[in-house]
Amino acid sequence: MSKRKARDAHLPVGECISQVQEILRKRLCNQQLPDRPEGVEAQHKHLLELLKRTAVHGESNSVLIVGPRGAGKTMLLKCVLRDLLMEKEAQKNLLQVHLNGLLQTDDRIALQEMTRQLHLENVVGDKVFGSFAENLNFLLEALKKGDRSSSRPVLFVLDEFDLFAHHKNQTLLYNLFDVSQSAQAPVAVVGVTCRLDVLELLEKRVKSRFSHRQIHVLSNPTFRQYLERVQTQLSLQPGDLPDDKFAQHWNVSIKTLCEDKSVEEALQRHYNSSKDFRSNHMLLMLCLSRVSVAKPAIKPADLLEASRMCFIDAEANMLHGLSILELCLIIAMKHLNDLYEGEPFNLQMVHNEFKKFLQRKSNSMYNFEQPVIMKAFEHLQQLEMIRPVDSSTAKTQREYQLMRLMLDHTQVMEALQKYPQCPTDVKQWAMSAFG
Amino acid sequence: MSTSSVSKGCFVFKPSAKKKKTLSLEDHFIHGCEGAEKSKTRFQLCQELWDQIKTDTELLQDELNRKILDSLLDFTRKCSSTRQHSDWASHMRASEIPTAALVLGVNVPDHDMTFQSLSELLQQSVTPHVASVQAKECVALKHLMKRVLERLLGTDVTVDDDDNEEEETEQTRANLHKSVHCSLSTLCDWYTTKTKKSVTPGKKRSSPVKDDLQQPPIVIIFKDLEAFNAKVLQDFILICSRYIERLPLMFIFGIATSPSTIQHMLPHSVSSLLCIELFQSLSCTQHLATVIDKLILTTWFPFKLNGKVMQVLISIFLYHDFSVRNFIKGVQLALLEHFHSQPLSVLCCRKKEAMLNVMQLGNHDLERIRQLPSFKRYVEKQEPQEQETLLKDDTHLKEVCQRLIKNLHKYHKNYYPTLRCLHTLTSSLPRYPLGKQIRELHLICLEKNVWENEEYHTAMKLLKMLAKDELISLLKKCVEILQHAKSKKIKRALLQLEAMLAKFKQLDTVATEPPPPAEESIISPVKNLQKKTDLFQLQKALLEMNESRRSKKLSPFEVLRNEALQFIDGLVQSHLSPPESQTLNEVCYYSSSATVRRHLNAAPRTSIQTALNSPFYYLQNDRLKTEDGTVSNAAPDICIVYKLHLECGRLINLFDWLEAFSTVVSAAEGNDPDSDSFGKVDDVKHARFIRAVSELEFLGFIKSTKQKTDHVARITWGGC
Amino acid sequence: MSALLQHPGYEEERLQTVAKQLPCREVQAGMLLSLMGQPHQYSYPSIFIYGHQSSGKSHVLHVLLKELELPHATVSCVECVSVALLFEQVLLSFFGCVAASLLPRSPSLSDFVRIYRQQSSQSPAKQTRYIVMEKAELLRDSNANLLPALLRLQELVEDNVSVILLSEIVWDRFRPNTGCFEPLLLHFPDYSKGELQHILAQDRNPSYSDEFYSAYINILLGVFYSVCRDLRELRHLAALNFSKFCEPLAEGKVKETDTHKLWRNIEPHLKKAMQTVYLREVSSLQWEKMQQMEEKENGALRGLSAHTHVELPYYSKFLLIAAYLASFNPARTDKRFFVKHHGKIKKTNFLKKNEKTSNHLLGPKPFPLDRLLAIFYSVVDSRVAPTASIFSQISSLVTLQLLTQVSHSEQLDAPKYKCAVSMDFICAISRTVNFEIIKYLYDFL
């Protein structure tokens, strides 16, 4: 017995690493649920007992979980459901219907999906229903137990709730809320949305049937909590790994990492930009991906690198890849923007501007003829650094189509600084205030 | 069959079989055409000529397209072959889609034939997989895909009747029908199975050609590139380029304007996927020239167009559409009209039949002949008793007619060779006094005696100044032309001409001593005349040249040259007289240009306006006859309304209009102006007014306006 | 370099082959690999890879997924005319054609997810499944929910799947206004000059030595690098001009090492290639032909844009000219140009100074039909009857794209048009009918 433990104790490093990877990836990528949701205990409690009432005592309810993206709404809900299903009673009664606004794009599809999730396809068979309400009622009826007295509680989870509000006169929402109001069958309707103004989207008749119960999930932890969260996210629970020594070792390394000054600064920056879980996960994922057998721990350098990758300016990257000619055109556009305060322009004007520059310099290395310019211009459009004002491309010749520059002044200038072997005269031209 | 019935009802009569037969082409022709008795024969003649035109033009078309089509075929072969063998360069280039840009000119109606023959040729010689698409049937990428796949797979089903092949394509068809599968990958699978099949026979008879075409290319023809939606085209090309390794795709762009449109339509990111080769078809003007040359300016084609009609057809071609097809349509129309309206057209045929037909002529026809202006003129020239007999004695008349017809044919036999000679001589002169194209010269000759207008004289003057070698070469050309002619006169002329040429030859054998200085002093001006640009200078030069000529004595060459030119002049004078001068020319020449113009170049707007302004023009009713400018109040309502609206400004008050209308109408009804009911608007008038106005709106003269509810706006300007 | 490409869970030699196939992209490949993790581990739900054209995005992915034999579906969004095609391809490559055939006639996202779930529950992923979307920018044009749904597909189907989007466009242009699951951004930087040199030098002509070819590449880059950094283009150019480069060698004038002579020989040639080949005005086949024939009739072969001449019927020409005038002159100037005895219009107040930009900079303006006709009748020398064929010519000019109809085609009473030909074109046309158009253009007074 003790022998085996001893043998386990010395797994090769690679093995441990891969296991660590696996565990942490589950957390960071697959959004594995934590044992207890941190930061949202109150909401957790509230929602749990709300649902319990439906599941156990057969009360109807409706509630919205509102919060910005990545704040952990879904996590909260999932935790609650997990804990709810611990209960025997709930487990054997409760039926769940999960709908997602992204998938069920209209009520017909939604209804089919419901039927499926309630395993009633064969019951419904090929009946035709006059109205949506009829159909829904039929479903609920069908759920009644043998004795017609009480029926099983149903939990409707509507993810991306706001999208359901765009369905044709909100039939689904209306009916669900209606059922939840009238005591015909115990249902709980839980909407999850990231729009704080979601109630404005609801029609009056729908709104009136909604119990204005909202649970707000805004994770704004203090920086301390944020740091802690990072640490917990990265560190291993005891028992995750057979090799405890390595586990401890790992945790220690994480701890030291979080105490590092530079790391703290970096995290501070992230904290200021966004406090939610998702962005946090992304950052940590990037760190994790740099862990390998060669360096079996996350070093401050890794985290810094990762945060750099998060904060990188994509536009600058793309500008870096342009050819000199294209860069020149961009500069010309910038000048045009400065001149005519953001009026749209067409290729002719840009070319004209560029020509002015060439006349002033008079070295012949840049004088390309129209088609080459056109090609460059098209490439810029393809990269959507410039966009046509109106989408009717077929109507006008390409050289006259009005465009807008999608970059701002500073971006261009910075890109210019970073540009490899950028000719000085072009630089000066870009600097010069007059076109 | 009578139907007597008390109640109102409609009775259906099944048309009997014989009734149907009466609706044949021929009877349409015969029905209501002049001089019914000979109409059958006329119809036959017409039919023959019609078919002849059709076949000949098609042959011509193929001849003209031969070159370009062949080069296209070579192109496709080359592409499909280069795909197989893999030298370094072609390997590097494998990613491009070979594309042929076929420039056909703006006369779009003519293109169909070309594409038809092209795809046929391709299918015969290069590859079975040819799909041709038009813009209007693929508005979106989906449709384009669908069309292409259908054409490719579909044609295949019809082509071979190999049964397992059959069901294989059947199932591809099956999932074609649910257009979800409408993607190139489907085509890929189909193609691979197809080629696998076709390889094995290839192995059996392993001819180099066969295994060269083991992978026959898939050719997609875009008939009208300009009309395509650019976005659709781009996407399609992008998709195709992803499959180019697996599918030997190939495009053919049918371009009406110019190759640069490709670059206008496709951004370079797309056009860089193509390997474009250019194919220029010959211009439609050349095409027309050949058609005229082969069809109109020939002796064997009895039916002729007179100057005006010719003018109309050509101007339609040059000014409006460069469509040779329409030109031929015009000729056919003229042909039909001629045979339909001119009873004597029975004589418009080959000489022999004509002779027979003359004998067949009934006395109606003979009367008609006597009425012919040209014949009248002829009669006047004869002595009295000859005139007598001509007007009385039918048999004599017939003989005369035969002679005259013979003459007419002779005339043609002489006319065309001479015309060509003259053209060859003059077409190379500076500033083309008699036109560059032979058709222009032809027109001049048709109009009046060519030797009477001064362009001819300038031309002659210029010819008089030609250098020896130039002249000789030209004359040689003439000789070649004349050699083809059959008539005796021309043969005689030919002999003379050859004799002259011989003399010229002797001249330079004899002229061992250096040629007199006069010569180059005369030749040189012509040389720099070529460069002369404005007419005035030219004439001046000519004048002083004549001065100089008078002053000095002529060298033997010049003597000979003048002789030759005099000879040519004589030839022209004797043979190039306009057809109107010929007796019985009405038989062969179609002259009513107005009809042709009306049919081919309609002016709907003007005809509507004339209809509204003077209804009498169309409905020949004497009550409508008025002195110009005014409309009788008995005219149809719409005419009255129109007339009234011409007097209004941009906005017309409907009520005033109605008032005016009702007064006019009640005046027409003739109830007395004093009675108080006069000019009253009753329901009937009101209704009529409304209808007239709405008709006017329908014709696009007025439209309702937002500004004032009880007003309408005029769309046309002016009027009064 | 292949040291970067070490990762547990994959065989060594496989990685080696991968590394060989990805010159100058080891960093990115390594990065990607480490994000993907070991086959059985979870990968990040959605990864967004952006970078310039032919910076090896899809190439890297393709090689990785193929060589390492990971389950993957590659979809090019250009090809997906309908979302149905997309779904079909994914299901096909993961679960075989049976699953694909389960899709209904016009499937919704919900159907797709449903089928995916039931399939994956039957055969759960032992390895991460990858869905690669090329040209992902096109996803935005189709169904609005498609992109957000794909981004969180892993969550929706509860399967170890990861969606990888490839695009030339930065992520900021993708983000829907209500936000969505943020993918992990990864940038593929463009090849540096050195890297280009390195890569291009690899596909050398077998019949010549390495350094000779790389010298050639060096010269080529010297000419084109400032305009074009697209690997594909450069490769194409290299392939086409190489034979020319070798010419003096074949003639034995110079030896391989004498780079300077070779340079002097090729340099002007490449300059020419810049205009013709780079713009694809001359097809590669023709270009090669051109090299076979000597300089003497090199001028004979002209590019596509050289063939701008169009034969038009007489009146069509005048119609076109009229259209050009109508769309480049302000309407108020017509009186001055086309009325024979216009009253006293002083040049000073006729030329408005406030219009600083010329119309040829702003492009053509639309004009109504009757203005076109009015100008046409005053411009054309002879008197023309308004016959049907005149109007039909207008419409045919539209189909030939020389005019464009601006108003909707169902608006019959006052159609508006725009002239779509260039200055040079119209000048050429008007020269053929000797009408000096410059006199009638407001911009050139």
mmCIF file with all atom_site columns, C-alpha atoms in Angstrom, chain B residues 75 78-79 88-89 92-93 96 106 108 141-142 145 177-185 226-228 235 238-239 242-243 256-260 262-263 265 268-269 271-278 280 283-285 317-322 601-606 703 715 717, chain C residues 53 74 76 78-79 81-82 84-85 88 101 103-105 107 134-135 203-206 213 232-233 235-236 238-240 242 278-286 288-289 304-305 307-316 370 374 384 386-390 393 399-402 413:
data_model
loop_
_atom_site.group_PDB
_atom_site.id
_atom_site.type_symbol
_atom_site.label_atom_id
_atom_site.label_alt_id
_atom_site.label_comp_id
_atom_site.label_asym_id
_atom_site.label_entity_id
_atom_site.label_seq_id
_atom_site.pdbx_PDB_ins_code
_atom_site.Cartn_x
_atom_site.Cartn_y
_atom_site.Cartn_z
_atom_site.occupancy
_atom_site.B_iso_or_equiv
_atom_site.pdbx_formal_charge
_atom_site.auth_seq_id
_atom_site.auth_comp_id
_atom_site.auth_asym_id
_atom_site.auth_atom_id
_atom_site.pdbx_PDB_model_num
ATOM 1   C CA . PHE B 1 75  ? -5.381  27.043 -76.964 1.00 0.00 ? 75  PHE B CA 1
ATOM 2   C CA . LYS B 1 78  ? -2.358  23.272 -75.314 1.00 0.00 ? 78  LYS B CA 1
ATOM 3   C CA . CYS B 1 79  ? -3.676  24.016 -71.849 1.00 0.00 ? 79  CYS B CA 1
ATOM 4   C CA . TRP B 1 88  ? 9.721   23.357 -64.065 1.00 0.00 ? 88  TRP B CA 1
ATOM 5   C CA . ALA B 1 89  ? 8.065   26.522 -65.399 1.00 0.00 ? 89  ALA B CA 1
ATOM 6   C CA . MET B 1 92  ? 5.222   26.705 -61.161 1.00 0.00 ? 92  MET B CA 1
ATOM 7   C CA . ARG B 1 93  ? 2.295   28.035 -63.155 1.00 0.00 ? 93  ARG B CA 1
ATOM 8   C CA . GLU B 1 96  ? -3.628  29.531 -62.705 1.00 0.00 ? 96  GLU B CA 1
ATOM 9   C CA . VAL B 1 106 ? -20.550 45.167 -79.747 1.00 0.00 ? 106 VAL B CA 1
ATOM 10  C CA . VAL B 1 108 ? -24.321 41.196 -79.435 1.00 0.00 ? 108 VAL B CA 1
ATOM 11  C CA . LEU B 1 141 ? -23.573 32.512 -57.129 1.00 0.00 ? 141 LEU B CA 1
ATOM 12  C CA . LYS B 1 142 ? -25.989 29.693 -56.282 1.00 0.00 ? 142 LYS B CA 1
ATOM 13  C CA . MET B 1 145 ? -23.131 26.956 -59.712 1.00 0.00 ? 145 MET B CA 1
ATOM 14  C CA . HIS B 1 177 ? -31.953 18.441 -56.986 1.00 0.00 ? 177 HIS B CA 1
ATOM 15  C CA . LYS B 1 178 ? -31.543 19.303 -53.355 1.00 0.00 ? 178 LYS B CA 1
ATOM 16  C CA . SER B 1 179 ? -29.339 22.181 -54.262 1.00 0.00 ? 179 SER B CA 1
ATOM 17  C CA . VAL B 1 180 ? -27.520 21.944 -50.931 1.00 0.00 ? 180 VAL B CA 1
ATOM 18  C CA . HIS B 1 181 ? -25.001 19.710 -52.652 1.00 0.00 ? 181 HIS B CA 1
ATOM 19  C CA . CYS B 1 182 ? -24.564 22.185 -55.437 1.00 0.00 ? 182 CYS B CA 1
ATOM 20  C CA . SER B 1 183 ? -20.838 22.582 -54.903 1.00 0.00 ? 183 SER B CA 1
ATOM 21  C CA . LEU B 1 184 ? -17.760 21.956 -56.965 1.00 0.00 ? 184 LEU B CA 1
ATOM 22  C CA . SER B 1 185 ? -16.814 19.003 -54.802 1.00 0.00 ? 185 SER B CA 1
ATOM 23  C CA . GLU B 1 226 ? -20.096 42.540 -69.190 1.00 0.00 ? 226 GLU B CA 1
ATOM 24  C CA . ALA B 1 227 ? -23.593 41.682 -68.104 1.00 0.00 ? 227 ALA B CA 1
ATOM 25  C CA . PHE B 1 228 ? -22.430 39.421 -65.286 1.00 0.00 ? 228 PHE B CA 1
ATOM 26  C CA . ASP B 1 235 ? -16.568 34.349 -55.966 1.00 0.00 ? 235 ASP B CA 1
ATOM 27  C CA . LEU B 1 238 ? -12.111 32.047 -56.252 1.00 0.00 ? 238 LEU B CA 1
ATOM 28  C CA . ILE B 1 239 ? -13.894 28.776 -55.679 1.00 0.00 ? 239 ILE B CA 1
ATOM 29  C CA . ARG B 1 242 ? -9.341  26.076 -55.038 1.00 0.00 ? 242 ARG B CA 1
ATOM 30  C CA . TYR B 1 243 ? -10.124 23.066 -57.195 1.00 0.00 ? 243 TYR B CA 1
ATOM 31  C CA . ALA B 1 256 ? -18.345 42.651 -76.355 1.00 0.00 ? 256 ALA B CA 1
ATOM 32  C CA . THR B 1 257 ? -16.402 45.818 -75.631 1.00 0.00 ? 257 THR B CA 1
ATOM 33  C CA . SER B 1 258 ? -12.715 45.435 -74.853 1.00 0.00 ? 258 SER B CA 1
ATOM 34  C CA . PRO B 1 259 ? -10.442 43.185 -72.780 1.00 0.00 ? 259 PRO B CA 1
ATOM 35  C CA . SER B 1 260 ? -9.815  45.926 -70.278 1.00 0.00 ? 260 SER B CA 1
ATOM 36  C CA . ILE B 1 262 ? -11.858 42.194 -67.272 1.00 0.00 ? 262 ILE B CA 1
ATOM 37  C CA . GLN B 1 263 ? -9.734  44.424 -65.119 1.00 0.00 ? 263 GLN B CA 1
ATOM 38  C CA . MET B 1 265 ? -14.768 43.853 -63.271 1.00 0.00 ? 265 MET B CA 1
ATOM 39  C CA . HIS B 1 268 ? -6.383  41.951 -59.110 1.00 0.00 ? 268 HIS B CA 1
ATOM 40  C CA . SER B 1 269 ? -6.588  39.528 -56.223 1.00 0.00 ? 269 SER B CA 1
ATOM 41  C CA . SER B 1 271 ? -7.654  38.257 -61.906 1.00 0.00 ? 271 SER B CA 1
ATOM 42  C CA . SER B 1 272 ? -4.253  37.050 -60.719 1.00 0.00 ? 272 SER B CA 1
ATOM 43  C CA . LEU B 1 273 ? -5.784  33.593 -60.538 1.00 0.00 ? 273 LEU B CA 1
ATOM 44  C CA . LEU B 1 274 ? -6.356  33.599 -64.279 1.00 0.00 ? 274 LEU B CA 1
ATOM 45  C CA . CYS B 1 275 ? -3.942  33.075 -67.098 1.00 0.00 ? 275 CYS B CA 1
ATOM 46  C CA . ILE B 1 276 ? -5.677  35.202 -69.697 1.00 0.00 ? 276 ILE B CA 1
ATOM 47  C CA . GLU B 1 277 ? -5.062  34.900 -73.406 1.00 0.00 ? 277 GLU B CA 1
ATOM 48  C CA . LEU B 1 278 ? -6.615  37.256 -75.916 1.00 0.00 ? 278 LEU B CA 1
ATOM 49  C CA . GLN B 1 280 ? -9.705  39.150 -81.312 1.00 0.00 ? 280 GLN B CA 1
ATOM 50  C CA . SER B 1 283 ? -14.594 43.446 -86.949 1.00 0.00 ? 283 SER B CA 1
ATOM 51  C CA . CYS B 1 284 ? -18.226 43.420 -88.002 1.00 0.00 ? 284 CYS B CA 1
ATOM 52  C CA . THR B 1 285 ? -17.581 45.999 -90.736 1.00 0.00 ? 285 THR B CA 1
ATOM 53  C CA . PHE B 1 317 ? -25.957 49.077 -89.805 1.00 0.00 ? 317 PHE B CA 1
ATOM 54  C CA . LEU B 1 318 ? -23.453 51.895 -89.429 1.00 0.00 ? 318 LEU B CA 1
ATOM 55  C CA . TYR B 1 319 ? -25.456 54.267 -87.288 1.00 0.00 ? 319 TYR B CA 1
ATOM 56  C CA . HIS B 1 320 ? -27.486 52.059 -85.017 1.00 0.00 ? 320 HIS B CA 1
ATOM 57  C CA . ASP B 1 321 ? -26.348 48.481 -84.618 1.00 0.00 ? 321 ASP B CA 1
ATOM 58  C CA . PHE B 1 322 ? -23.254 46.833 -86.001 1.00 0.00 ? 322 PHE B CA 1
ATOM 59  C CA . ASN B 1 601 ? -36.241 51.537 -87.729 1.00 0.00 ? 601 ASN B CA 1
ATOM 60  C CA . ALA B 1 602 ? -39.575 52.276 -86.155 1.00 0.00 ? 602 ALA B CA 1
ATOM 61  C CA . ALA B 1 603 ? -40.320 55.562 -84.464 1.00 0.00 ? 603 ALA B CA 1
ATOM 62  C CA . PRO B 1 604 ? -43.042 54.744 -81.942 1.00 0.00 ? 604 PRO B CA 1
ATOM 63  C CA . ARG B 1 605 ? -43.048 58.162 -80.359 1.00 0.00 ? 605 ARG B CA 1
ATOM 64  C CA . THR B 1 606 ? -43.628 60.053 -83.587 1.00 0.00 ? 606 THR B CA 1
ATOM 65  C CA . LYS B 1 703 ? -48.383 61.694 -64.559 1.00 0.00 ? 703 LYS B CA 1
ATOM 66  C CA . ILE B 1 715 ? -43.995 64.701 -68.949 1.00 0.00 ? 715 ILE B CA 1
ATOM 67  C CA . TRP B 1 717 ? -42.264 69.478 -73.305 1.00 0.00 ? 717 TRP B CA 1
ATOM 68  C CA . GLN C 2 53  ? -2.314  37.098 -47.628 1.00 0.00 ? 53  GLN C CA 1
ATOM 69  C CA . THR C 2 74  ? -11.438 22.529 -43.173 1.00 0.00 ? 74  THR C CA 1
ATOM 70  C CA . SER C 2 76  ? -13.520 27.674 -47.013 1.00 0.00 ? 76  SER C CA 1
ATOM 71  C CA . VAL C 2 78  ? -16.144 31.383 -50.033 1.00 0.00 ? 78  VAL C CA 1
ATOM 72  C CA . GLU C 2 79  ? -17.481 28.036 -51.020 1.00 0.00 ? 79  GLU C CA 1
ATOM 73  C CA . VAL C 2 81  ? -22.981 29.526 -50.681 1.00 0.00 ? 81  VAL C CA 1
ATOM 74  C CA . SER C 2 82  ? -25.408 28.517 -47.949 1.00 0.00 ? 82  SER C CA 1
ATOM 75  C CA . ALA C 2 84  ? -26.087 24.175 -45.180 1.00 0.00 ? 84  ALA C CA 1
ATOM 76  C CA . LEU C 2 85  ? -22.890 23.454 -47.090 1.00 0.00 ? 85  LEU C CA 1
ATOM 77  C CA . GLU C 2 88  ? -22.617 19.387 -44.143 1.00 0.00 ? 88  GLU C CA 1
ATOM 78  C CA . SER C 2 101 ? -27.429 13.026 -44.620 1.00 0.00 ? 101 SER C CA 1
ATOM 79  C CA . LEU C 2 103 ? -29.450 17.291 -42.070 1.00 0.00 ? 103 LEU C CA 1
ATOM 80  C CA . PRO C 2 104 ? -32.913 18.480 -43.117 1.00 0.00 ? 104 PRO C CA 1
ATOM 81  C CA . ARG C 2 105 ? -33.597 20.406 -46.320 1.00 0.00 ? 105 ARG C CA 1
ATOM 82  C CA . PRO C 2 107 ? -30.958 23.249 -41.790 1.00 0.00 ? 107 PRO C CA 1
ATOM 83  C CA . GLU C 2 134 ? -10.703 29.944 -44.099 1.00 0.00 ? 134 GLU C CA 1
ATOM 84  C CA . LYS C 2 135 ? -11.701 33.442 -45.130 1.00 0.00 ? 135 LYS C CA 1
ATOM 85  C CA . ASP C 2 203 ? 11.908  25.977 -55.053 1.00 0.00 ? 203 ASP C CA 1
ATOM 86  C CA . ARG C 2 204 ? 14.897  26.335 -57.315 1.00 0.00 ? 204 ARG C CA 1
ATOM 87  C CA . ASN C 2 205 ? 15.274  25.030 -60.786 1.00 0.00 ? 205 ASN C CA 1
ATOM 88  C CA . PRO C 2 206 ? 16.923  21.622 -60.510 1.00 0.00 ? 206 PRO C CA 1
ATOM 89  C CA . TYR C 2 213 ? 19.171  30.790 -57.975 1.00 0.00 ? 213 TYR C CA 1
ATOM 90  C CA . ARG C 2 232 ? 2.442   33.845 -54.197 1.00 0.00 ? 232 ARG C CA 1
ATOM 91  C CA . GLU C 2 233 ? 2.945   36.807 -56.511 1.00 0.00 ? 233 GLU C CA 1
ATOM 92  C CA . ARG C 2 235 ? 6.859   33.061 -56.714 1.00 0.00 ? 235 ARG C CA 1
ATOM 93  C CA . HIS C 2 236 ? 4.928   33.570 -59.897 1.00 0.00 ? 236 HIS C CA 1
ATOM 94  C CA . ALA C 2 238 ? 10.322  34.365 -60.127 1.00 0.00 ? 238 ALA C CA 1
ATOM 95  C CA . ALA C 2 239 ? 9.113   31.435 -62.165 1.00 0.00 ? 239 ALA C CA 1
ATOM 96  C CA . LEU C 2 240 ? 8.386   33.561 -65.191 1.00 0.00 ? 240 LEU C CA 1
ATOM 97  C CA . PHE C 2 242 ? 14.061  32.966 -64.513 1.00 0.00 ? 242 PHE C CA 1
ATOM 98  C CA . TYR C 2 278 ? 2.588   41.891 -61.938 1.00 0.00 ? 278 TYR C CA 1
ATOM 99  C CA . LEU C 2 279 ? -0.722  43.340 -63.089 1.00 0.00 ? 279 LEU C CA 1
ATOM 100 C CA . ARG C 2 280 ? -1.510  40.167 -64.990 1.00 0.00 ? 280 ARG C CA 1
ATOM 101 C CA . GLU C 2 281 ? -2.000  42.245 -68.099 1.00 0.00 ? 281 GLU C CA 1
ATOM 102 C CA . VAL C 2 282 ? -0.106  39.661 -70.025 1.00 0.00 ? 282 VAL C CA 1
ATOM 103 C CA . SER C 2 283 ? -0.783  36.054 -69.272 1.00 0.00 ? 283 SER C CA 1
ATOM 104 C CA . SER C 2 284 ? 2.178   34.032 -68.112 1.00 0.00 ? 284 SER C CA 1
ATOM 105 C CA . LEU C 2 285 ? 2.038   31.961 -71.279 1.00 0.00 ? 285 LEU C CA 1
ATOM 106 C CA . GLN C 2 286 ? 2.286   35.032 -73.465 1.00 0.00 ? 286 GLN C CA 1
ATOM 107 C CA . GLU C 2 288 ? 7.098   33.323 -71.915 1.00 0.00 ? 288 GLU C CA 1
ATOM 108 C CA . LYS C 2 289 ? 6.433   33.525 -75.630 1.00 0.00 ? 289 LYS C CA 1
ATOM 109 C CA . LEU C 2 304 ? -4.955  43.823 -71.696 1.00 0.00 ? 304 LEU C CA 1
ATOM 110 C CA . SER C 2 305 ? -5.448  47.435 -70.750 1.00 0.00 ? 305 SER C CA 1
ATOM 111 C CA . HIS C 2 307 ? -6.797  47.087 -75.862 1.00 0.00 ? 307 HIS C CA 1
ATOM 112 C CA . THR C 2 308 ? -9.234  49.760 -74.829 1.00 0.00 ? 308 THR C CA 1
ATOM 113 C CA . HIS C 2 309 ? -10.467 50.585 -78.302 1.00 0.00 ? 309 HIS C CA 1
ATOM 114 C CA . VAL C 2 310 ? -14.126 49.724 -78.831 1.00 0.00 ? 310 VAL C CA 1
ATOM 115 C CA . GLU C 2 311 ? -15.906 49.824 -82.157 1.00 0.00 ? 311 GLU C CA 1
ATOM 116 C CA . LEU C 2 312 ? -19.284 51.470 -81.696 1.00 0.00 ? 312 LEU C CA 1
ATOM 117 C CA . PRO C 2 313 ? -22.056 52.486 -84.066 1.00 0.00 ? 313 PRO C CA 1
ATOM 118 C CA . TYR C 2 314 ? -21.999 56.144 -85.031 1.00 0.00 ? 314 TYR C CA 1
ATOM 119 C CA . TYR C 2 315 ? -24.868 57.289 -82.867 1.00 0.00 ? 315 TYR C CA 1
ATOM 120 C CA . SER C 2 316 ? -23.770 55.174 -79.939 1.00 0.00 ? 316 SER C CA 1
ATOM 121 C CA . ASP C 2 370 ? -33.984 63.686 -71.215 1.00 0.00 ? 370 ASP C CA 1
ATOM 122 C CA . ALA C 2 374 ? -31.070 66.973 -75.255 1.00 0.00 ? 374 ALA C CA 1
ATOM 123 C CA . VAL C 2 384 ? -31.723 62.396 -85.919 1.00 0.00 ? 384 VAL C CA 1
ATOM 124 C CA . PRO C 2 386 ? -36.030 59.728 -82.138 1.00 0.00 ? 386 PRO C CA 1
ATOM 125 C CA . THR C 2 387 ? -36.442 56.203 -83.375 1.00 0.00 ? 387 THR C CA 1
ATOM 126 C CA . ALA C 2 388 ? -36.714 53.097 -81.270 1.00 0.00 ? 388 ALA C CA 1
ATOM 127 C CA . SER C 2 389 ? -33.178 52.112 -82.108 1.00 0.00 ? 389 SER C CA 1
ATOM 128 C CA . ILE C 2 390 ? -31.763 55.208 -80.446 1.00 0.00 ? 390 ILE C CA 1
ATOM 129 C CA . GLN C 2 393 ? -28.769 51.782 -78.102 1.00 0.00 ? 393 GLN C CA 1
ATOM 130 C CA . THR C 2 399 ? -25.518 46.271 -70.752 1.00 0.00 ? 399 THR C CA 1
ATOM 131 C CA . LEU C 2 400 ? -22.038 46.892 -72.111 1.00 0.00 ? 400 LEU C CA 1
ATOM 132 C CA . GLN C 2 401 ? -21.254 48.673 -68.849 1.00 0.00 ? 401 GLN C CA 1
ATOM 133 C CA . LEU C 2 402 ? -20.292 51.839 -70.636 1.00 0.00 ? 402 LEU C CA 1
ATOM 134 C CA . ASP C 2 413 ? -40.765 57.687 -66.365 1.00 0.00 ? 413 ASP C CA 1
#
